[in-house]
mmCIF file of C-alpha atoms and ligand atoms in Angstrom:
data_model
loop_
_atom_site.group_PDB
_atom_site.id
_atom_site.type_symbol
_atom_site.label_atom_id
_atom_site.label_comp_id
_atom_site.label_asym_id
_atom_site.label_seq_id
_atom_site.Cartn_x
_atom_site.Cartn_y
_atom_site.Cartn_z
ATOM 1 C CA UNK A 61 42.734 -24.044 -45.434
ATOM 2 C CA UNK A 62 42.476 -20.217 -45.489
ATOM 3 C CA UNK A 63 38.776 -19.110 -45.566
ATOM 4 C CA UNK A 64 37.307 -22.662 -44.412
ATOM 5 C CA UNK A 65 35.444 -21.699 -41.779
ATOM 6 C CA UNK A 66 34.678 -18.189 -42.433
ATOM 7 C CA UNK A 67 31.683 -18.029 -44.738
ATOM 8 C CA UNK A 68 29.436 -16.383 -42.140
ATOM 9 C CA UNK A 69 31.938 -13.216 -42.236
ATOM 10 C CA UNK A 70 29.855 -10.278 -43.640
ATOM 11 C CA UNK A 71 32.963 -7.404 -44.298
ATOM 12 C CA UNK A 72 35.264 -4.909 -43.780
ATOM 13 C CA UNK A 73 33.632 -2.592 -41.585
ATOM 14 C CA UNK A 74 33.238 -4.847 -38.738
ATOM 15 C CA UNK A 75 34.592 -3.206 -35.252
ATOM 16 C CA UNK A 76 35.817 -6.505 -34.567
ATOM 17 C CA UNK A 77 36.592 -9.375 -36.549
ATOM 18 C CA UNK A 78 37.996 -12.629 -35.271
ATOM 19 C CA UNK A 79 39.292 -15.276 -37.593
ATOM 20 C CA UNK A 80 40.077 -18.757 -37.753
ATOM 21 C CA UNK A 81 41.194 -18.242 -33.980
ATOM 22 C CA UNK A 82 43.123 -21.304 -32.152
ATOM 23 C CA UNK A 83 44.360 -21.062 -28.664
ATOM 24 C CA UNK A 84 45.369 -24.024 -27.025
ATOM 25 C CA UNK A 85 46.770 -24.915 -23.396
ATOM 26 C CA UNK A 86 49.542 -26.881 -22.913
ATOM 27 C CA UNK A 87 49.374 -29.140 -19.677
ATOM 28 C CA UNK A 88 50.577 -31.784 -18.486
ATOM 29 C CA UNK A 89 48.017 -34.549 -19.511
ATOM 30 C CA UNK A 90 48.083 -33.007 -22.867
ATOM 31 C CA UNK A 91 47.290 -30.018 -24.836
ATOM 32 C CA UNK A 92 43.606 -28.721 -24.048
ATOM 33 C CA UNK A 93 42.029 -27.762 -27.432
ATOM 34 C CA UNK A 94 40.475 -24.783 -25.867
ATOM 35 C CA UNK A 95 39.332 -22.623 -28.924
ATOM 36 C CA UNK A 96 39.905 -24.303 -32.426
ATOM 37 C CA UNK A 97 39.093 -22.148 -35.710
ATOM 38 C CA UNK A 98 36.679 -19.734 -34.204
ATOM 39 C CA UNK A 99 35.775 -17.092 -36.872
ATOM 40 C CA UNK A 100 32.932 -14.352 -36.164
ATOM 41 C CA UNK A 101 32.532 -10.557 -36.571
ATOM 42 C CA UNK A 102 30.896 -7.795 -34.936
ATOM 43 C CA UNK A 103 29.666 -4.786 -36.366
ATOM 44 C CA UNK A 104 29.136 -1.156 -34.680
ATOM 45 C CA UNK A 105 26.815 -0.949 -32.677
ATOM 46 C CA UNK A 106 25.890 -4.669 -32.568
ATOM 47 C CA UNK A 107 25.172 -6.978 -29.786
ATOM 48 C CA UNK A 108 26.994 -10.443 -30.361
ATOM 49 C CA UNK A 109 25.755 -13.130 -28.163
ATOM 50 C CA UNK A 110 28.068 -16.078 -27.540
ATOM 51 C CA UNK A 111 26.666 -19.073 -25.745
ATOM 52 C CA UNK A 112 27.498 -22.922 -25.171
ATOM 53 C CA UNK A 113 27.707 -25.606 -22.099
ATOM 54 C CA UNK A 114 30.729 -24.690 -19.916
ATOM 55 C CA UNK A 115 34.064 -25.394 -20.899
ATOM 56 C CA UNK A 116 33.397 -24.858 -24.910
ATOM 57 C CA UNK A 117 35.751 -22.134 -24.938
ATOM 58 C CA UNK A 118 33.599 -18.505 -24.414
ATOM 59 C CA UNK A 119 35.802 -17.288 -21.970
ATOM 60 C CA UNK A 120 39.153 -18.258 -23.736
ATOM 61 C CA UNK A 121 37.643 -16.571 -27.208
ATOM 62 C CA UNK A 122 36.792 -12.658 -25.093
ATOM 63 C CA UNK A 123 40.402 -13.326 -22.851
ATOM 64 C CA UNK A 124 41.909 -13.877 -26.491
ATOM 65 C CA UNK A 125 40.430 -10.758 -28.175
ATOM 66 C CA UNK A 126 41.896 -8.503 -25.055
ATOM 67 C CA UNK A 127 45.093 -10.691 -25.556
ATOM 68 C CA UNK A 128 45.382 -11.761 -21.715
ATOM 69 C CA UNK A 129 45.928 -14.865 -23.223
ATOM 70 C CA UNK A 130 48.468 -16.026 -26.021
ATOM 71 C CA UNK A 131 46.414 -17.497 -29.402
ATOM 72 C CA UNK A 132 48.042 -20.239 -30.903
ATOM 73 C CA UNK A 133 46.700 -19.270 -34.232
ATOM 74 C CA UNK A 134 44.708 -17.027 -36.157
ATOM 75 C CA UNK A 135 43.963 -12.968 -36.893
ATOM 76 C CA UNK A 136 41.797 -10.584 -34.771
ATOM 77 C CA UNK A 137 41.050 -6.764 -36.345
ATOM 78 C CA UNK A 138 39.775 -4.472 -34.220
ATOM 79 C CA UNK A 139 39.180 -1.043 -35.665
ATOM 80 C CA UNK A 140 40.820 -2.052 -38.906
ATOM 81 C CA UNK A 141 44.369 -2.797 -36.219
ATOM 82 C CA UNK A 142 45.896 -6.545 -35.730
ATOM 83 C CA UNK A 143 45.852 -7.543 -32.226
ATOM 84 C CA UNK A 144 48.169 -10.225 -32.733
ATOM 85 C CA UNK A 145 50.618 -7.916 -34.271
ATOM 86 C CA UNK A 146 50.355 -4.915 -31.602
ATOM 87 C CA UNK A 147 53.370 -3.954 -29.601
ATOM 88 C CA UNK A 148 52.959 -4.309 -25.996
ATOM 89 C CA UNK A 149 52.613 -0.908 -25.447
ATOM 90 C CA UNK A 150 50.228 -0.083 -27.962
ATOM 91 C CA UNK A 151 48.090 -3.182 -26.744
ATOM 92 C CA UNK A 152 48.068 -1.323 -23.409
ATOM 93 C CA UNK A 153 46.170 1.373 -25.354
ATOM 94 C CA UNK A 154 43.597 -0.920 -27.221
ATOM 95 C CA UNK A 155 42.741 -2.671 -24.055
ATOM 96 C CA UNK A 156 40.940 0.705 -23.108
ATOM 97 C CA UNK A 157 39.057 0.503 -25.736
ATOM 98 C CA UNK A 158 38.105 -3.054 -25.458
ATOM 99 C CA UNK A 159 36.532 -3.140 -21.981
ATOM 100 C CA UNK A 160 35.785 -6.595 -19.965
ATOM 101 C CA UNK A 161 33.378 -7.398 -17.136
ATOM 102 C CA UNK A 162 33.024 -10.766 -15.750
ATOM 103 C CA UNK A 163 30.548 -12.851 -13.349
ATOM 104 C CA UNK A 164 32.325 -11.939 -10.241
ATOM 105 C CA UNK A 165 32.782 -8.413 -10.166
ATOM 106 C CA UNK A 166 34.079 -8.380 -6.280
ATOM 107 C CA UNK A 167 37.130 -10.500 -7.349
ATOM 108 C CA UNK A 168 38.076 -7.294 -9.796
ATOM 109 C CA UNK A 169 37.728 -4.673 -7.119
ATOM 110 C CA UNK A 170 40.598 -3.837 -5.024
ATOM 111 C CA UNK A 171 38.858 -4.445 -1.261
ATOM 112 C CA UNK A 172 40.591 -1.239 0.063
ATOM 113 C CA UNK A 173 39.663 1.078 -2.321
ATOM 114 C CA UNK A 174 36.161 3.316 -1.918
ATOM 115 C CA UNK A 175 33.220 3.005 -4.608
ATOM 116 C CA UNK A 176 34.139 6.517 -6.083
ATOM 117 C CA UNK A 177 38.165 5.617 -6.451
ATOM 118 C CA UNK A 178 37.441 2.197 -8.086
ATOM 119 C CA UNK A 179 35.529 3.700 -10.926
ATOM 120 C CA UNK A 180 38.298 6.238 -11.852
ATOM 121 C CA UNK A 181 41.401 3.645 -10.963
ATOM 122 C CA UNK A 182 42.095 3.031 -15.292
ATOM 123 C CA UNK A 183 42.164 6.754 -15.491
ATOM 124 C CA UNK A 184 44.751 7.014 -12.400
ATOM 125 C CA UNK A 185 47.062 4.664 -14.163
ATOM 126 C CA UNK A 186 46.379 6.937 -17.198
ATOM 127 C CA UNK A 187 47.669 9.939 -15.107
ATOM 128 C CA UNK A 188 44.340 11.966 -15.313
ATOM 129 C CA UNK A 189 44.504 14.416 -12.711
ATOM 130 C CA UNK A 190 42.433 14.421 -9.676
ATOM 131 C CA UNK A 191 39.963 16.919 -10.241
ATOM 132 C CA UNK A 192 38.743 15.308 -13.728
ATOM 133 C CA UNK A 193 38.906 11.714 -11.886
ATOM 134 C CA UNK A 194 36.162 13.146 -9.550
ATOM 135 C CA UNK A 195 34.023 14.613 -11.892
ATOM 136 C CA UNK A 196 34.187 11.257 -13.908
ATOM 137 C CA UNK A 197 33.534 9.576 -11.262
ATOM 138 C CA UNK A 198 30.051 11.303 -10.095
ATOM 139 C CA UNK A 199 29.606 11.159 -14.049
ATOM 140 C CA UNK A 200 29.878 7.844 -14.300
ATOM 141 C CA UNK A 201 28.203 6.684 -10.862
ATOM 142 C CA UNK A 202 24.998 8.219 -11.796
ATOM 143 C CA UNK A 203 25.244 6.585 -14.931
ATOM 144 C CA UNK A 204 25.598 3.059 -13.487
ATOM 145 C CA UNK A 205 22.317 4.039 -10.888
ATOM 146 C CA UNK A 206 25.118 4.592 -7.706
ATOM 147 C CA UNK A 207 25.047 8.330 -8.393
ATOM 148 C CA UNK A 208 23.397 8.616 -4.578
ATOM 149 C CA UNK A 209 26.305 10.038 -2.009
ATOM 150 C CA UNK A 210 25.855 7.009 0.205
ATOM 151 C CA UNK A 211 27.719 4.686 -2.569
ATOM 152 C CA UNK A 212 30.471 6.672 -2.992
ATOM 153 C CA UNK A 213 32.725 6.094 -0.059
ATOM 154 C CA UNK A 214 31.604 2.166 0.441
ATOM 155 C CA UNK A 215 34.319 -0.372 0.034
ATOM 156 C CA UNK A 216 33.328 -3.764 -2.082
ATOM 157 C CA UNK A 217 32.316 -5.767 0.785
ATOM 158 C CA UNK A 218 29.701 -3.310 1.376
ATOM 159 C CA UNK A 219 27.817 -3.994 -1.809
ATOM 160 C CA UNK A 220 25.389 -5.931 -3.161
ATOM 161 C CA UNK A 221 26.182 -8.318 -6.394
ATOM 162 C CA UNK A 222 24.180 -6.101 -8.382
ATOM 163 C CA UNK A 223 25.372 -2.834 -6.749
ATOM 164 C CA UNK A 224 29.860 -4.432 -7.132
ATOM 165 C CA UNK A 225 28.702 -5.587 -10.593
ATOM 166 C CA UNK A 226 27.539 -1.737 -11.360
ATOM 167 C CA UNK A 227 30.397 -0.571 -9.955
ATOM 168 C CA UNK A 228 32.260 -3.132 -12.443
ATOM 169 C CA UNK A 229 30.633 -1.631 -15.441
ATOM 170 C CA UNK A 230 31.313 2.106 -14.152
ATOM 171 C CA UNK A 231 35.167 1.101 -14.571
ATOM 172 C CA UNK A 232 34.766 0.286 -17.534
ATOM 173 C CA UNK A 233 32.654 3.068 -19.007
ATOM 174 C CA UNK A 234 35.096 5.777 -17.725
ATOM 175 C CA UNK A 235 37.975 4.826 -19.890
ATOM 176 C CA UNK A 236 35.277 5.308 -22.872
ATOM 177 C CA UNK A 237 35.461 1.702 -24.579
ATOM 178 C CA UNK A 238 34.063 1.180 -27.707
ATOM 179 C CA UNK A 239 33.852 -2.438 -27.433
ATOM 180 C CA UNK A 240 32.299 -4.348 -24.301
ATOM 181 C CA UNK A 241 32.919 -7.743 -23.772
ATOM 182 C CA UNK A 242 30.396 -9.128 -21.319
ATOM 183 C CA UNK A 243 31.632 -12.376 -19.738
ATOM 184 C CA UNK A 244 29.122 -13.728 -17.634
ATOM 185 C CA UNK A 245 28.007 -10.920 -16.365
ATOM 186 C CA UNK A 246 24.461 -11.669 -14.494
ATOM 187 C CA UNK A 247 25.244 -15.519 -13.947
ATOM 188 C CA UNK A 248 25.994 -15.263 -10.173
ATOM 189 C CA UNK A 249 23.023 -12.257 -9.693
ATOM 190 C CA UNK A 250 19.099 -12.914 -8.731
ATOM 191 C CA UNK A 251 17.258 -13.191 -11.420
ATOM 192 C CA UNK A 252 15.196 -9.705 -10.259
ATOM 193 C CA UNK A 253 19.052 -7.988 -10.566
ATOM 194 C CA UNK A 254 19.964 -9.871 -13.973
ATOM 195 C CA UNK A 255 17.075 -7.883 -15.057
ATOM 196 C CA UNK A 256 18.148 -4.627 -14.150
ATOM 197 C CA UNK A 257 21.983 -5.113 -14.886
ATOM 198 C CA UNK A 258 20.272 -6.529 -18.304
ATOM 199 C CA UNK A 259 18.726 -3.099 -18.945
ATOM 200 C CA UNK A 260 21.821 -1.192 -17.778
ATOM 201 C CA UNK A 261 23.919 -2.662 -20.223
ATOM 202 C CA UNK A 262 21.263 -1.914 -23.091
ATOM 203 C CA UNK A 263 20.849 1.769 -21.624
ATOM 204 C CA UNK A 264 24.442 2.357 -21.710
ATOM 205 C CA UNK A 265 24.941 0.550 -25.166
ATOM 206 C CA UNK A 266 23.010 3.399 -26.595
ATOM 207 C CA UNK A 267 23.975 6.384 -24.679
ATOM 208 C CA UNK A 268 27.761 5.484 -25.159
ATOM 209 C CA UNK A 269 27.788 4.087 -28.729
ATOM 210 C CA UNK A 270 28.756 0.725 -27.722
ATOM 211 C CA UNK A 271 29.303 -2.947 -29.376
ATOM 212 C CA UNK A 272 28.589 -5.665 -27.087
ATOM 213 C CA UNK A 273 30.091 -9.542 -26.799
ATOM 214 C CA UNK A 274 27.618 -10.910 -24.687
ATOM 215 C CA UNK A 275 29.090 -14.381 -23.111
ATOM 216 C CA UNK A 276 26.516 -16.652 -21.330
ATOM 217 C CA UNK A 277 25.850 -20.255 -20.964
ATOM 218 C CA UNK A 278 21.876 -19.058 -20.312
ATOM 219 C CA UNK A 279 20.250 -18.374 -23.343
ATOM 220 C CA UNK A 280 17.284 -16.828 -22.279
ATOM 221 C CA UNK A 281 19.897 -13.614 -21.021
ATOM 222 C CA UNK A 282 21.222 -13.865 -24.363
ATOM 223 C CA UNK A 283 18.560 -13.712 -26.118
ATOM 224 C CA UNK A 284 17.389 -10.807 -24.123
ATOM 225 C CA UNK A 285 20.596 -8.964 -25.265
ATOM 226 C CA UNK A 286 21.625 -9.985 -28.743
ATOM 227 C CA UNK A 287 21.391 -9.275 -32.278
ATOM 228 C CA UNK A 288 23.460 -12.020 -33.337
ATOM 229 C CA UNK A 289 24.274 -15.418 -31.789
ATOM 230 C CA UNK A 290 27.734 -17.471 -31.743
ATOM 231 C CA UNK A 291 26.729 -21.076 -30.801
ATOM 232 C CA UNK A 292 30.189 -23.040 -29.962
ATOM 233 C CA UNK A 293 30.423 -26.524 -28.796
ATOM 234 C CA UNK A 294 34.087 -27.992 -27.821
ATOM 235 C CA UNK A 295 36.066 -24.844 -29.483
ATOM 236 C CA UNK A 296 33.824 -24.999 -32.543
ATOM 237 C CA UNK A 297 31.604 -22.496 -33.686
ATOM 238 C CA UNK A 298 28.207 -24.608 -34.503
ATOM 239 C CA UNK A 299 25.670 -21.692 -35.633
ATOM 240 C CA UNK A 300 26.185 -18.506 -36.150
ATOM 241 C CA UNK A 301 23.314 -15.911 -37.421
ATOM 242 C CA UNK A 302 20.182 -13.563 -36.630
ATOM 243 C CA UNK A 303 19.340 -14.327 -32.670
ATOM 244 C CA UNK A 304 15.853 -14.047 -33.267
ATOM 245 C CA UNK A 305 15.942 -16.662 -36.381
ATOM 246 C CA UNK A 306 18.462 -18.906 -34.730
ATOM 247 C CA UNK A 307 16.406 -19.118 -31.740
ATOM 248 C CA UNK A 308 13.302 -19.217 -33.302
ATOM 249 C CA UNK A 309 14.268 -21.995 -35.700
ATOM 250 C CA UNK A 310 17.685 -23.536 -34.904
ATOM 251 C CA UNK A 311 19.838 -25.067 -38.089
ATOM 252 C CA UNK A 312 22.267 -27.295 -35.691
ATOM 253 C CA UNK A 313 21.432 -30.279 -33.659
ATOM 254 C CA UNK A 314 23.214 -29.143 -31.187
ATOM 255 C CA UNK A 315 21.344 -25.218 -30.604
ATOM 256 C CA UNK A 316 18.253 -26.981 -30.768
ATOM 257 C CA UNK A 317 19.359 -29.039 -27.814
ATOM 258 C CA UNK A 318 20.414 -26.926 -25.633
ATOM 259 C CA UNK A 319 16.966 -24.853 -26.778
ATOM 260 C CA UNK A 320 14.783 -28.236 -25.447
ATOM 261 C CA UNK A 321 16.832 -28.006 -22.058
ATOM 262 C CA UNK A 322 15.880 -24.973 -21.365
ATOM 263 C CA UNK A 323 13.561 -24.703 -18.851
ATOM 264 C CA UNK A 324 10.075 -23.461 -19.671
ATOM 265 C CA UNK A 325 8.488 -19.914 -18.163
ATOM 266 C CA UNK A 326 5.312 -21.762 -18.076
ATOM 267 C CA UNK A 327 6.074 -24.116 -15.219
ATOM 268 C CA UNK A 328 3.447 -27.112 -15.797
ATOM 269 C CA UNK A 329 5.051 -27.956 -19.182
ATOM 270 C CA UNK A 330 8.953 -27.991 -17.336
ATOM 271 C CA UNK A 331 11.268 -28.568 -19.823
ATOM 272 C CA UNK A 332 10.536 -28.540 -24.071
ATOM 273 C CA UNK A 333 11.969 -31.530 -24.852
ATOM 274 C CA UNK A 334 15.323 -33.870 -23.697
ATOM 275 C CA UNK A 335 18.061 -32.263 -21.942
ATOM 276 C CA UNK A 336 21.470 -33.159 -23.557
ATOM 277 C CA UNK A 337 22.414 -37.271 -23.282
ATOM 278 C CA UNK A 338 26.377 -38.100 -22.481
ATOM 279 C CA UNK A 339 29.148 -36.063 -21.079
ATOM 280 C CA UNK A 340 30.727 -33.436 -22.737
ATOM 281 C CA UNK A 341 33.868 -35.095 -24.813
ATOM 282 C CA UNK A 342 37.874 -34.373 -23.163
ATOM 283 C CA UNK A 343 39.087 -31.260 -24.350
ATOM 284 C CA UNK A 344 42.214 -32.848 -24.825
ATOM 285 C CA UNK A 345 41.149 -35.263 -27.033
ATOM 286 C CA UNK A 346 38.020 -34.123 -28.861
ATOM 287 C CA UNK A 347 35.965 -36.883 -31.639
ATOM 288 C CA UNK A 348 37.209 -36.375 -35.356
ATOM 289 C CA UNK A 349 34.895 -34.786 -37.456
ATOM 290 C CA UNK A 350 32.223 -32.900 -35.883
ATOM 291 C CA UNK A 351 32.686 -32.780 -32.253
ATOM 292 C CA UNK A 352 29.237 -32.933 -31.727
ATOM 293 C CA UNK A 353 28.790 -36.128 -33.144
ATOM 294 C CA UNK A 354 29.329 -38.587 -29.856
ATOM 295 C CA UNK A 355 26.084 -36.822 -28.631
ATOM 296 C CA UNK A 356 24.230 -35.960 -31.587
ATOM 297 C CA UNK A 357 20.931 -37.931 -32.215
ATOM 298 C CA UNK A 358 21.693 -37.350 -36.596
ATOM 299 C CA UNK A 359 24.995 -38.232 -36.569
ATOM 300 C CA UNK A 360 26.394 -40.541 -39.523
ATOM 301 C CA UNK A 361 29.523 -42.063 -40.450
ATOM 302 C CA UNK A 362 30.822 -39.391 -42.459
ATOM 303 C CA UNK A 363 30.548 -37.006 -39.549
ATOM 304 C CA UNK A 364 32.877 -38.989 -37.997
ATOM 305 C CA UNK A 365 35.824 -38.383 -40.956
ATOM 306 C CA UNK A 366 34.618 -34.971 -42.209
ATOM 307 C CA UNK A 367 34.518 -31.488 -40.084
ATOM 308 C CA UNK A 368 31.742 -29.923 -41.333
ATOM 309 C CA UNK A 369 32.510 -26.433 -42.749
ATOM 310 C CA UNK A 370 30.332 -23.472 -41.620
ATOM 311 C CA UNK A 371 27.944 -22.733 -44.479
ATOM 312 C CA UNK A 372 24.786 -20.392 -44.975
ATOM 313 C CA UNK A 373 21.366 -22.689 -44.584
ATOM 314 C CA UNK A 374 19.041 -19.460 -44.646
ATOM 315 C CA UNK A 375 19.693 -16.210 -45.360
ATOM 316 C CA UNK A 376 21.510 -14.713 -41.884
ATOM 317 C CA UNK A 377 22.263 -18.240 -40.905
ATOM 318 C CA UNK A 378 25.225 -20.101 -40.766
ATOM 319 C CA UNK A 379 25.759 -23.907 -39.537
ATOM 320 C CA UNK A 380 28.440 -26.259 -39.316
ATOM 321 C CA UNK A 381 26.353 -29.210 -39.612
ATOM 322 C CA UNK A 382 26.584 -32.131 -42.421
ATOM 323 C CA UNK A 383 22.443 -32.871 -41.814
ATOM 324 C CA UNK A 384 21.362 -29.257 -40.942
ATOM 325 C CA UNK A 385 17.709 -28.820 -39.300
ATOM 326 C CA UNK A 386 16.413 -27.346 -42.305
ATOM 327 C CA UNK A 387 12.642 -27.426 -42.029
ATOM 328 C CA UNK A 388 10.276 -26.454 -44.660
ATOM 329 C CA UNK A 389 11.106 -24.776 -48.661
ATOM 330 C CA UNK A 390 13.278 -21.591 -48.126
ATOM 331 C CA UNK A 391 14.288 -19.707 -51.521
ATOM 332 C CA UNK A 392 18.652 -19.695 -50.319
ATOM 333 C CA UNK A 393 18.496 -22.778 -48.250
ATOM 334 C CA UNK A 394 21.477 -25.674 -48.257
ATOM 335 C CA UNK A 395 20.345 -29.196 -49.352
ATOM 336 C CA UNK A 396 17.680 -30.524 -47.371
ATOM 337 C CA UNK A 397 18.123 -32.461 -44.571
ATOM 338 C CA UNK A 398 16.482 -35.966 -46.127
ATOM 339 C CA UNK A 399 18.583 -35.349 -49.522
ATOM 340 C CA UNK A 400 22.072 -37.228 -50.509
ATOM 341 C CA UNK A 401 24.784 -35.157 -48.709
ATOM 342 C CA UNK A 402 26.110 -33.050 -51.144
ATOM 343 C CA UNK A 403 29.595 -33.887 -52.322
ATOM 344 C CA UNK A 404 32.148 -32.753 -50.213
ATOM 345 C CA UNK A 405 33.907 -30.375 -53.043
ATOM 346 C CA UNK A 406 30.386 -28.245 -53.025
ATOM 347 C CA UNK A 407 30.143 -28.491 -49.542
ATOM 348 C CA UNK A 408 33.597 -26.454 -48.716
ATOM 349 C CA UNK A 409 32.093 -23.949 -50.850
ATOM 350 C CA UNK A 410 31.103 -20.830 -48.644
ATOM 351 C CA UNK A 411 27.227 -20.408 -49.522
ATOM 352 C CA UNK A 412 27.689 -16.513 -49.085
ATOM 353 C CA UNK A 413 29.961 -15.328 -51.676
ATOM 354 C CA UNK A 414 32.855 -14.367 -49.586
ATOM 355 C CA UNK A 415 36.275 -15.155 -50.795
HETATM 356 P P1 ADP B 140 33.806 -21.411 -21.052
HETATM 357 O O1 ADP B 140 34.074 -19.989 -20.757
HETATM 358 O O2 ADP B 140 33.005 -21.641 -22.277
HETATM 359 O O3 ADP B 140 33.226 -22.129 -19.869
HETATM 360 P P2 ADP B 140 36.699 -21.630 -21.142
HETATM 361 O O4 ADP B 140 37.078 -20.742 -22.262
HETATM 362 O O5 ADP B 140 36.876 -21.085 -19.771
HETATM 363 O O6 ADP B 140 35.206 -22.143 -21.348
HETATM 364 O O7 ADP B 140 37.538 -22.960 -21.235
HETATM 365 C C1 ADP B 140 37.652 -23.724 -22.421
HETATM 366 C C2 ADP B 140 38.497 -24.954 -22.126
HETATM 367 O O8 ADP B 140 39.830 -24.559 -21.873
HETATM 368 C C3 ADP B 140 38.036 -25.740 -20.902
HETATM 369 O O9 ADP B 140 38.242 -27.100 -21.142
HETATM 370 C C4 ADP B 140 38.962 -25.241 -19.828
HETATM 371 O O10 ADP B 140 39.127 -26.205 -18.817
HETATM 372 C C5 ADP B 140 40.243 -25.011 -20.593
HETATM 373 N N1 ADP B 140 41.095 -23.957 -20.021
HETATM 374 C C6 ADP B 140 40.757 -22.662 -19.825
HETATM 375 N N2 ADP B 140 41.799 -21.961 -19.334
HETATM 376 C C7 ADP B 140 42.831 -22.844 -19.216
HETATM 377 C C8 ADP B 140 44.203 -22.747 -18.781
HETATM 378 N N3 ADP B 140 44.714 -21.576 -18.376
HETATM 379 N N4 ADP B 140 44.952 -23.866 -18.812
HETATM 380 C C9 ADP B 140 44.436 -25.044 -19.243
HETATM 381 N N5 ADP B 140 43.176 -25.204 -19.671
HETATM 382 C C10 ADP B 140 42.377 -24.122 -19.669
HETATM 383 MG MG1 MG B 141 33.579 -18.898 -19.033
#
């Protein structure tokens, strides 16, 4: 089964490459399918936008790549190094070069500890001595837009969600990270802040030679953001592929419904189209097939017995969809929607040439 489900892949020199990841969560009404066969690079410099209804598994798929949680299955390469393999010690090493920031920044931030402390605190652990932590520290407060003197001796309760979320990001950007992975990171901020904590990111992508995962259940922030977009549904990757072409003309039933539910900016034509029918299927005990199908206004029968393998529809776009929303003649596209479904043999067939 090696390979299945990793046809959108694009090479070697990805900072980050995640395949055919599993975790699952034992409980005690069963084992939660959390994250099942997840495959997706990132490349330097790259934005990767990952978006999905809560509870499809965004948050389990960054916690994975950092390994604060155990993966049941699977291979993650980062810098051309295993995670899964990586002693303990040496993982405490990686993580500072894999930085996280999530939706609630004040939950991260020790409530005792000053503004200018908290932004130096990785590099205390790391033993840097004092006099470098400060001058990191004014650094990287003026980078993050606290640089003014009255931040820097503020505890978190005195901040603003924008201004604990900065503080957030400063953390991470002193231990240098190459990789960010954005969980959430504007979802409990005013829109006006989202905005500016938006632009931060993309300011300090550049300056500090960054790669971004982007995680966010809005797709209008990750839009904003993104290069490429990672559509999952239920632990499955549905879409993957140029944000601009994915949003612009979605290959899955399931991105293009999530795409009518989003609100429009023009307010007297509300929403594009139906918002999602039916409850999001038990983790526990997802449909066979394509877990979209229970909701999924194409589904057949064979989507029912057959996962449907991710495959290349366009060029730069990737769908795991037996009856793909493939509009119009395009020179590399899959079989048309209308047509016979191809046999499954050519189906498991990665479109792109990989191996
Ligand atoms: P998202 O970030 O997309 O909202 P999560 O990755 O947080 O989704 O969760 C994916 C699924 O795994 C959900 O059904 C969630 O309830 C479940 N889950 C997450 N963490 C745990 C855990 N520690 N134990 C059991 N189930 C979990
Ligand atoms: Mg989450």
């Amino acid at each position: 089964m090696a390979g299945s489900g990793t046809a959108h892949l694009r090479g070697e020199d990805a900072l980050l490459r995640v395949e055919e990841l599993v975790v699952e969560y034992p409980t005690k009404g069963g084992v939660v399918q959390a994250v099942s066969d997840v495959s997706f690079d990132v490349l330097p410099g790259e934005t990767l936008g990952i978006v999905g209804e809560s509870g499809c598994g965004k948050s389990t798929t960054g916690r994975a790549v950092l390994r604060l949680d155990r993966m049941t299955a699977g291979r993650i390469t980062f810098a051309g190094e295993r995670i899964e393999k990586a002693p303990e010690k040496r993982m405490r090493e990686l993580r500072r070069s894999m930085q996280m920031i999530f939706q609630d920044p004040q939950a991260s931030l020790n409530p005792r500890r000053s503004v200018k402390d908290l932004v130096v605190e990785g590099l205390a652990v790391a033993g840097v001595p004092k006099e470098e932590r400060a001058k990191v520290s004014r650094e990287v407060l003026t980078q993050v837009g606290l640089g003014s003197e009255r931040f820097a001796n503020l505890l978190p309760r005195q901040l603003s969600g924008g201004q604990a979320q900065r503080v957030a990001i400063g953390r991470a950007l002193a231990l240098r990270p190459r990789l960010l992975i954005c969980d959430e990171p504007v979802s409990a901020l005013d829109v006006s802040v989202q905005a500016q904590i938006l632009n931060l990111i993309e300011e300090l992508k550049a300056s500090h030679d960054l790669t971004v995962v982007f995680i966010a259940h809005d797709l209008g922030v990750v839009r904003a953001v993104s290069d490429n977009v990672l559509v999952m549904y239920l632990g499955k990757v549905c879409e993957f592929g140029d944000s601009e072409r994915v949003y612009s003309s979605p290959a899955h039933p399931y991105t293009r419904a999530l795409l009518d539910s989003v609100p429009l900016t023009d307010p007297d034509r509300g929403f594009n189209g139906p918002a999602l029918e039916g409850d999001l299927p038990s983790p526990l005990n997802p449909p066979t097939g394509c877990r979209f199908r229970t909701r999924c206004p194409l589904a057949e029968e064979r989507c029912a017995t057959e996962p449907p393998q991710i495959r290349e529809v366009r060029p730069g776009q990737y769908v795991a969809c037996h009856f793909p929303l493939v509009s119009g003649p395009s020179p590399d596209a899959a079989p048309a929607t209308s047509a016979e479904p191809a046999p499954a043999a050519a189906e498991s067939q990665p479109a792109a040439g990989t191996a």
